[in-house]
Coordinates of C-alpha atoms in Angstrom, one line a residue:
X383 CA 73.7 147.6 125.9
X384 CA 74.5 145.7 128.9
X385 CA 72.6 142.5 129.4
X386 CA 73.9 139.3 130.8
X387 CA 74.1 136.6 128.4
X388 CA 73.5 132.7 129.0
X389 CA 76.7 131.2 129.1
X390 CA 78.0 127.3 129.0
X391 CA 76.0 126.9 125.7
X392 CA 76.9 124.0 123.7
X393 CA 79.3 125.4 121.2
X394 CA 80.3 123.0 118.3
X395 CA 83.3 123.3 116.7
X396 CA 82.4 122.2 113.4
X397 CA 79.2 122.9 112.4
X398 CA 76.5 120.3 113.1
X399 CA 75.1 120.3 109.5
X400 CA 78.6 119.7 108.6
X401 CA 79.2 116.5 110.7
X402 CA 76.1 115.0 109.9
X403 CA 77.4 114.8 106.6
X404 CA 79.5 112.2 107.6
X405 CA 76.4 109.6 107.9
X406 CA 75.2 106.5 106.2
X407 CA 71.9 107.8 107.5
X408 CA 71.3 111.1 105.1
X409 CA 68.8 110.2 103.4
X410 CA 66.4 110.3 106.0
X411 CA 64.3 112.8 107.0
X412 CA 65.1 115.9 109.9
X413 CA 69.1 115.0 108.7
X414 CA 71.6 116.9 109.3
X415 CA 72.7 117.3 112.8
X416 CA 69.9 114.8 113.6
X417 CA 71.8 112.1 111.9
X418 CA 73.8 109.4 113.7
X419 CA 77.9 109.4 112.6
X420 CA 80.5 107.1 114.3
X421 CA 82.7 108.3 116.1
X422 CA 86.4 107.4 117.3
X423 CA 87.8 109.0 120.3
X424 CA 91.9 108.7 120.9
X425 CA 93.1 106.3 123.1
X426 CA 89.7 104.4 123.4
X427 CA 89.7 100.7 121.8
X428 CA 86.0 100.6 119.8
X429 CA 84.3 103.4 117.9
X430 CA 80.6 104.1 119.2
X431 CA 78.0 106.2 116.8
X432 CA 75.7 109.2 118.3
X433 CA 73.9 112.0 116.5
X434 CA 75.9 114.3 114.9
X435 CA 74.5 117.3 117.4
X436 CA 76.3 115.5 120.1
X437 CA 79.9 115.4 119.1
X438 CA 82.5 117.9 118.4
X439 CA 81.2 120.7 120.7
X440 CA 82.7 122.5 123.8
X441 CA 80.3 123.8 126.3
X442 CA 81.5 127.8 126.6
X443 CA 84.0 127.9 124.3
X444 CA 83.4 131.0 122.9
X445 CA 82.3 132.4 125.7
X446 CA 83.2 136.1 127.2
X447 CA 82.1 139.4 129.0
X448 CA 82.1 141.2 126.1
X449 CA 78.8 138.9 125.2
X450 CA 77.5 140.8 128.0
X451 CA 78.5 144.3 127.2
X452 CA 77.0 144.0 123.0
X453 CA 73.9 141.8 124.9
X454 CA 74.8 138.6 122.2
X455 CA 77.2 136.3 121.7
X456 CA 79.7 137.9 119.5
X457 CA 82.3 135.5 118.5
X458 CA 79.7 132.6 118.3
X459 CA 78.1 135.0 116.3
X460 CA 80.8 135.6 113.7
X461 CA 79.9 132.1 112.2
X462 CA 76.2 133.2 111.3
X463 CA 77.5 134.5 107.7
X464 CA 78.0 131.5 106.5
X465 CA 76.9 128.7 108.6
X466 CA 72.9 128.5 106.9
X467 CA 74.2 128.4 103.7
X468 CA 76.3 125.6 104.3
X469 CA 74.3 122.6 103.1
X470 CA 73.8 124.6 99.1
X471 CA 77.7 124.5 99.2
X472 CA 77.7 120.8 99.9
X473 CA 75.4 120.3 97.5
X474 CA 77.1 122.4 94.5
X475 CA 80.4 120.4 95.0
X476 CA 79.1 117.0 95.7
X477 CA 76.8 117.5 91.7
X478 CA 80.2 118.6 90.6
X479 CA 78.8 121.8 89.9
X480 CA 79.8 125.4 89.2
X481 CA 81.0 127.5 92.4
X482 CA 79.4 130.9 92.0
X483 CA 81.5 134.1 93.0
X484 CA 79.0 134.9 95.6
X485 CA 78.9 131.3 97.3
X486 CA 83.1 131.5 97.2
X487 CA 83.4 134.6 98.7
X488 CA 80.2 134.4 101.1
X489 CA 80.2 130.9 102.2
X490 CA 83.5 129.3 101.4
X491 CA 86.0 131.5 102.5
X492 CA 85.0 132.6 105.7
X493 CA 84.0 128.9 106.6
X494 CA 87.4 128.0 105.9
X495 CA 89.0 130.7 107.8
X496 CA 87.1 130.3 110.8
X497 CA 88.0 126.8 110.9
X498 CA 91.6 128.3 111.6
X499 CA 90.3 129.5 114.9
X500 CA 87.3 127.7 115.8
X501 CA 88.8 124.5 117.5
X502 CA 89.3 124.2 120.8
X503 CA 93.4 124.0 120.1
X504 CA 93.2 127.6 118.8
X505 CA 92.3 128.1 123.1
X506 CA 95.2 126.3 124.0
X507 CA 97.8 128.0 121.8
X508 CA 96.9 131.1 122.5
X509 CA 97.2 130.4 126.3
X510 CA 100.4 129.1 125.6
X511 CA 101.7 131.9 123.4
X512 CA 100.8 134.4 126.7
X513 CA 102.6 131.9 128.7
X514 CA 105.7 131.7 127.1
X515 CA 105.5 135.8 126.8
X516 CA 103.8 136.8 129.9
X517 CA 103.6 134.0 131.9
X518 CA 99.7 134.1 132.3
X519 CA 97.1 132.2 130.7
X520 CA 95.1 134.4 128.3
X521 CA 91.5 135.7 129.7
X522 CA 88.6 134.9 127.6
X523 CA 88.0 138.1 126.3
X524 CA 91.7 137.7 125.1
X525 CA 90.8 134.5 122.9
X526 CA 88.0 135.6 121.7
X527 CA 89.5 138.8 120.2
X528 CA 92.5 136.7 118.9
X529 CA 89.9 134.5 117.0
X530 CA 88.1 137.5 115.9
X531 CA 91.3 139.4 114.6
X532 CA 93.0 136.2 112.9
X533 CA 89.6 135.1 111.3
X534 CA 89.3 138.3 109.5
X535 CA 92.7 137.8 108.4
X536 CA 93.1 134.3 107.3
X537 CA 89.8 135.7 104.9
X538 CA 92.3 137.4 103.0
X539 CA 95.1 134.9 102.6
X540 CA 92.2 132.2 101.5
X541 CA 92.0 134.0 98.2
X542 CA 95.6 133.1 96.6
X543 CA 94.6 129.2 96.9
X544 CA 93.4 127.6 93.9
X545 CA 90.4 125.0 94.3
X546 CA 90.3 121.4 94.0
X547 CA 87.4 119.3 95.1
X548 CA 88.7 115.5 95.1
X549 CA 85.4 113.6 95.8
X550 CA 84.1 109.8 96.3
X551 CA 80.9 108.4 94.8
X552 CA 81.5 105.3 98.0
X553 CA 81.5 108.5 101.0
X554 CA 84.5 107.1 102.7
X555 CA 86.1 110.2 103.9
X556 CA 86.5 111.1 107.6
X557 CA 86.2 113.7 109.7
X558 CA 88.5 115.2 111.7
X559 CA 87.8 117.2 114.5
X560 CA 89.9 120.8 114.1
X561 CA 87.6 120.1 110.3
X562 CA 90.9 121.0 108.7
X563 CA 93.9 119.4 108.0
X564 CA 96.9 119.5 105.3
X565 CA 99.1 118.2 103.1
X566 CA 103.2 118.7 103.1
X567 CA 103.8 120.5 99.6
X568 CA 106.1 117.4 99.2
X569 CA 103.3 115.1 99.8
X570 CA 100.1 116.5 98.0
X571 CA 100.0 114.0 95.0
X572 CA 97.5 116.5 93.5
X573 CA 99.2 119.9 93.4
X574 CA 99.9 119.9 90.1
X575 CA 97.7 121.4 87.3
X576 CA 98.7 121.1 83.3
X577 CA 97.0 124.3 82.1
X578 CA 99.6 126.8 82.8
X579 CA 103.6 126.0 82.9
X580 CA 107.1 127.9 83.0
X581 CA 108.8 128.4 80.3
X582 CA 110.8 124.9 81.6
X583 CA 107.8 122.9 81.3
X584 CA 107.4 122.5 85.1
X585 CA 103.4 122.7 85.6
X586 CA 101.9 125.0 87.7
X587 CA 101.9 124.6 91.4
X588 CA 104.8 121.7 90.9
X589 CA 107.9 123.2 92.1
X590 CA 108.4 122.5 95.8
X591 CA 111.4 123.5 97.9
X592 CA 112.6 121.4 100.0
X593 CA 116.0 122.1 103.0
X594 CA 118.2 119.2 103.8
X595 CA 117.7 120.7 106.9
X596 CA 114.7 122.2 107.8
X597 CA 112.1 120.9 106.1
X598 CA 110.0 122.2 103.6
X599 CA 110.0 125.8 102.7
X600 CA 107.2 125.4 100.5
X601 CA 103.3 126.4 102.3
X602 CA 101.5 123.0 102.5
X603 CA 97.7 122.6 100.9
X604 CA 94.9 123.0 103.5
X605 CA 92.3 120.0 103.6
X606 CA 88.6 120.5 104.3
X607 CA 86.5 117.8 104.5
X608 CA 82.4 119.0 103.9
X609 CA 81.2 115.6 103.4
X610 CA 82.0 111.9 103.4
X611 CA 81.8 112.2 99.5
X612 CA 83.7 115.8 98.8
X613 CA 86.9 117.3 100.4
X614 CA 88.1 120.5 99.4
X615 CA 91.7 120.6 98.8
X616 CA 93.2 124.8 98.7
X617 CA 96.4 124.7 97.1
X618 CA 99.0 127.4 96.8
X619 CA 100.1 127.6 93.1
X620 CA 102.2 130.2 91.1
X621 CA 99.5 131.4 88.8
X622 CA 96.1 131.7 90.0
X623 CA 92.7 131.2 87.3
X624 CA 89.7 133.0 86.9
X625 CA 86.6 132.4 84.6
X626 CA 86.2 134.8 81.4
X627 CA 83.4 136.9 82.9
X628 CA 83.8 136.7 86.6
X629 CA 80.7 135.0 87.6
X630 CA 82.4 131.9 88.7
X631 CA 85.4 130.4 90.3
X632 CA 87.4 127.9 88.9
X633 CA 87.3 124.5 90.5
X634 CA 89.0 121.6 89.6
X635 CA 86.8 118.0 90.2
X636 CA 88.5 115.2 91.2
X637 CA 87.2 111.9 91.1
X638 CA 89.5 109.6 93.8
X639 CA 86.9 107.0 93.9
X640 CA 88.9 103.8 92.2
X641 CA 92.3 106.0 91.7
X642 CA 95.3 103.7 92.8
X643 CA 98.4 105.9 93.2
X644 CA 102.1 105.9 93.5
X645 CA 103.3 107.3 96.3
X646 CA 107.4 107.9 96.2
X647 CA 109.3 108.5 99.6
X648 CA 111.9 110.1 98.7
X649 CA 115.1 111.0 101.2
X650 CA 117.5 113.7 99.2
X651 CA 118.1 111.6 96.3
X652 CA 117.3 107.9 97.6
X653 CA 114.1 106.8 95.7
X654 CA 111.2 104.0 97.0
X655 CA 107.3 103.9 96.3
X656 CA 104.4 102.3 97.4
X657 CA 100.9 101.8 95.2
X658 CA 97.8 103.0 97.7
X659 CA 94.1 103.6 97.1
X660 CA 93.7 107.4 96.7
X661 CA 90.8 107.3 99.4
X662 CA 93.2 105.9 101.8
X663 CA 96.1 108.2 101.2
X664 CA 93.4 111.0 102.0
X665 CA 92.1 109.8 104.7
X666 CA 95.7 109.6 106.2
X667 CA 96.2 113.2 105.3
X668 CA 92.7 114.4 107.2
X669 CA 93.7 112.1 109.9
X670 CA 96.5 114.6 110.7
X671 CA 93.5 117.3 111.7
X672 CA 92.6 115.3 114.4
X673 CA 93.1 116.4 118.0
X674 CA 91.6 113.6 119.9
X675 CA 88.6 113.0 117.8
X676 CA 87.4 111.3 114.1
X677 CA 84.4 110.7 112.4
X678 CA 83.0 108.7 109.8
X679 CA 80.2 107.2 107.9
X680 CA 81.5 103.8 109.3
X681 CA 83.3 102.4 111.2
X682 CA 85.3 100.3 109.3
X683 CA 86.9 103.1 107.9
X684 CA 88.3 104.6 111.0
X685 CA 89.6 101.2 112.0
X686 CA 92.7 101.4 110.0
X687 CA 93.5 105.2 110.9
X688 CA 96.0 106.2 113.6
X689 CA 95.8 109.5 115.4
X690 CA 98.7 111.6 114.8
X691 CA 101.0 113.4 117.7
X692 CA 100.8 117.1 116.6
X693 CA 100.7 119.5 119.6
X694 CA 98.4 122.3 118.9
X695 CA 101.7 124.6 119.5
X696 CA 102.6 123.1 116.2
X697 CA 99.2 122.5 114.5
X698 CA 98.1 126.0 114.8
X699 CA 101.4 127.9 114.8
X700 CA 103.2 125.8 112.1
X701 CA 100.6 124.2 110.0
X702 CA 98.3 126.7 110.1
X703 CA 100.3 129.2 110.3
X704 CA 102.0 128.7 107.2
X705 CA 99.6 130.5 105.1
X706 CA 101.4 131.2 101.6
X707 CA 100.3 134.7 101.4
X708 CA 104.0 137.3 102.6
X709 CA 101.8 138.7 105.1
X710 CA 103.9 142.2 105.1
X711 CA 101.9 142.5 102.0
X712 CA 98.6 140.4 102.4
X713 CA 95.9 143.8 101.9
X714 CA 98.1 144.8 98.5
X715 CA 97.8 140.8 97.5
X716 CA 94.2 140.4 98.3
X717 CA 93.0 143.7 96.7
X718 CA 95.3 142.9 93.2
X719 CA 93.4 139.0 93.3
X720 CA 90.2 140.6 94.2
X721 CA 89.8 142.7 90.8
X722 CA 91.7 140.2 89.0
X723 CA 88.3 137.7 90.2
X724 CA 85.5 140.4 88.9
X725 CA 86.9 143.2 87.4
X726 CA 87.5 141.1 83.9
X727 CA 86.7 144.1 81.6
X728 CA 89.6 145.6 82.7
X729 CA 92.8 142.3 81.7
X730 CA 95.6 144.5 81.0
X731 CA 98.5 142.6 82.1
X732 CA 96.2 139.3 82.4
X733 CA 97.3 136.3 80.2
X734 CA 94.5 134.3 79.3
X735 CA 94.6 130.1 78.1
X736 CA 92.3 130.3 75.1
X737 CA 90.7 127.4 72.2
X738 CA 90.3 128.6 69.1
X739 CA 90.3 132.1 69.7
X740 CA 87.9 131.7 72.8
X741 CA 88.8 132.8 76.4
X742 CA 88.7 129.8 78.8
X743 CA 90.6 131.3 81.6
X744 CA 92.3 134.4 82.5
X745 CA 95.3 133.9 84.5
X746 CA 97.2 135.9 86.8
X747 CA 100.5 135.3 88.0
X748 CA 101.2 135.3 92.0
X749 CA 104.8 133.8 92.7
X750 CA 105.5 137.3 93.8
X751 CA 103.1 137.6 96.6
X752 CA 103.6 133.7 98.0
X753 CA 105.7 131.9 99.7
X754 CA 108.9 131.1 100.0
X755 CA 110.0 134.4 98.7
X756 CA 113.5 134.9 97.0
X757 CA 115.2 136.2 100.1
X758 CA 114.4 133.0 102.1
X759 CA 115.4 130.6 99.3
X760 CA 118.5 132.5 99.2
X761 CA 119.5 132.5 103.0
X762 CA 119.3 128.5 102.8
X763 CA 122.2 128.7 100.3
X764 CA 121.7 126.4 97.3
X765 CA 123.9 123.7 99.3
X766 CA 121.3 123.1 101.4
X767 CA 118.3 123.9 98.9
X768 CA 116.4 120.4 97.1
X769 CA 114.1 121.5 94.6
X770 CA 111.6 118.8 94.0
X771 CA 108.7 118.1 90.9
X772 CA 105.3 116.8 92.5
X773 CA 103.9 116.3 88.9
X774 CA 101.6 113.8 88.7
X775 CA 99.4 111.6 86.3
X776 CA 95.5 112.4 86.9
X777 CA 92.6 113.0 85.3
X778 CA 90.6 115.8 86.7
X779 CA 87.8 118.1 85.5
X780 CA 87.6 121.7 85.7
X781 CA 84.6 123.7 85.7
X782 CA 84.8 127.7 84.8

């Protein structure tokens, strides 16, 4: 087929439905992207609110020849699998419900990997990365088969990350606008979870490595805000859970509401802390997704956020790119967590955390298949290695 294509569409880059979530106004009728958010643009003094259809969008963005040559937008397209059944996601996690196998796997996981590649940043470091190579800027049809070839990828590294959802009855969470941010492994108060530990006590998903160096060697948690009430947090963690029958995936609720925390600041073995309301130590987390852009139910909210000076070089090629699946082995890893999910007739080799002889989770150990792997800890020299404990004190809730 061979049929131009209309091109310069408005092309959001995070779903409308999504951003209207971020709305005093959603109980109204025709919500959605029809409902007014504020918004808080960098380097401009007052914040302003507009539907949520106008903001976050890119006229053309995914725009190519190739639309032309297949007579439909193809990368635009790539988001159709998921983006309707958005707003039954949303609701799941904000009633604290369940999170079916086919709503994880259908919905979840390819929202969150195209959010890797979505933003308009994704554009800009791929043009750079031809630069610095080639010295041209990449042609269109170049990005979009970039987004189309890392989106199907970062699909399969989604599945080694465990699930919190750390939520807020007020719906003071923001917005920002790559819809994905992170937390440093050294700063993720929540990584942490007591239902599995080493045979040293440390919990599960607590030991981070830190360089005196160069940083932290340990992959970061991704942050993905779906509402002003629920943020998904994915967290890398050593032994991965699954329910008994393999209907559903684990997810661990949150409540941050009235959570006060203590936050240390550590510096190689020099100690201070600070108490902060959970909500704010969040919001300073998603603030780091922002490129030039927040949003918010209100205003006041974005009033004590900064915006954060991370190039999109680094963004996309550090933070992002610093998935915590080994990718020389990422289609072995996926297919072994895969079966482990549904195939739960067949546990040989599975350990299982049981209550009085009942199966409440089957557990499956993945150290071997994340980073940092052995090799790397081992080139820093143990001179230069600080191993560091981010267990913490919380109450959470997890639903099998």
């Amino acid at each position: 087929m061979d049929r131009e294509v209309p091109k310069n569409k408005k092309d959001h880059l995070v779903p409308a439905c999504i951003i209207g979530n971020f709305s005093k106004y959603r109980d109204l009728q025709n919500g959605g992207r029809n409902n007014k958010v504020v918004v808080k643009i960098k380097g401009k003094d007052k914040t302003f609110e507009t539907r949520a259809e106008n903001t976050l969008y890119a006229k053309g963005e995914y725009d190519s020849v190739i639309d032309d040559l297949y007579g439909r937008r193809v990368t635009d397209g790539l988001w159709d699998e998921y983006e309707s059944d958005l707003p039954a996601l949303v609701d799941a996690f904000e009633s604290n419900s369940f999170l079916p196998w086919e709503m994880y796997i259908n919905t979840l996981v390819p929202y969150v990997a195209s959010l890797f590649v979505r933003d308009q940043g994704y554009t800009q470091w791929v043009n750079s990365q031809m630069n610095n190579l080639m010295g041209v800027i990449a042609t269109p049809e170049t990005i979009q088969f970039n987004r189309q070839v890392f989106y199907s990828d970062t699909k399969l590294d989604i599945l080694v990350y465990s699930i919190d959802i750390l939520f807020d009855e007020e719906g003071r969470f923001i917005l920002p606008d790559r819809g994905i941010s992170f937390f440093d492994a050294s700063y993720d108060y929540w990584r942490s979870d007591r239902f599995v530990a080493y045979s040293d006590k440390s919990l599960n998903g607590s030991k981070v490595w830190l360089t005196k160096s160069n940083g932290c060697l340990t992959p970061p948690s991704y942050l993905i805000p779906l509402s002003s009430k629920v943020v998904v947090k994915l967290t890398p963690r050593e032994f991965l859970y699954a329910s008994p029958k393999g209907d559903n995936i684990p997810v661990r609720y949150i409540n941050i509401t009235d959570q006060i925390i203590k936050v240390e600041i550590s510096n190689f073995g020099t100690e201070s802390f600070v108490y902060k309301k959970a909500v704010d130590y969040l919001n300073e987390g998603l603030a780091q997704g922002a490129r030039r852009t927040m949003i918010a139910a209100e205003g006041e909210t974005l009033n004590t956020l900064d915006f954060y000076d991370i190039s999109d070089e680094d963004f996309i090629g550090n933070k992002l790119g610093m998935t915590a699946l080994i990718r020389g082995k990422r289609g072995d890893s996926a297919t072994e967590i895969l079966k482990f999910y549904k195939n739960f007739k067949e546990n040989a080799g599975y350990s299982m955390v049981a209550k009085n002889g009942e199966c409440l989770l089957r557990v499956l150990n993945v150290r071997s298949h994340i980073k940092p792997t052995a090799s790397t800890l081992n080139s820093h020299g143990m001179d230069n290695l600080y191993p560091f404990s981010m267990y913490r004190s919380f109450i959470s809730n997890m639903r099998v």
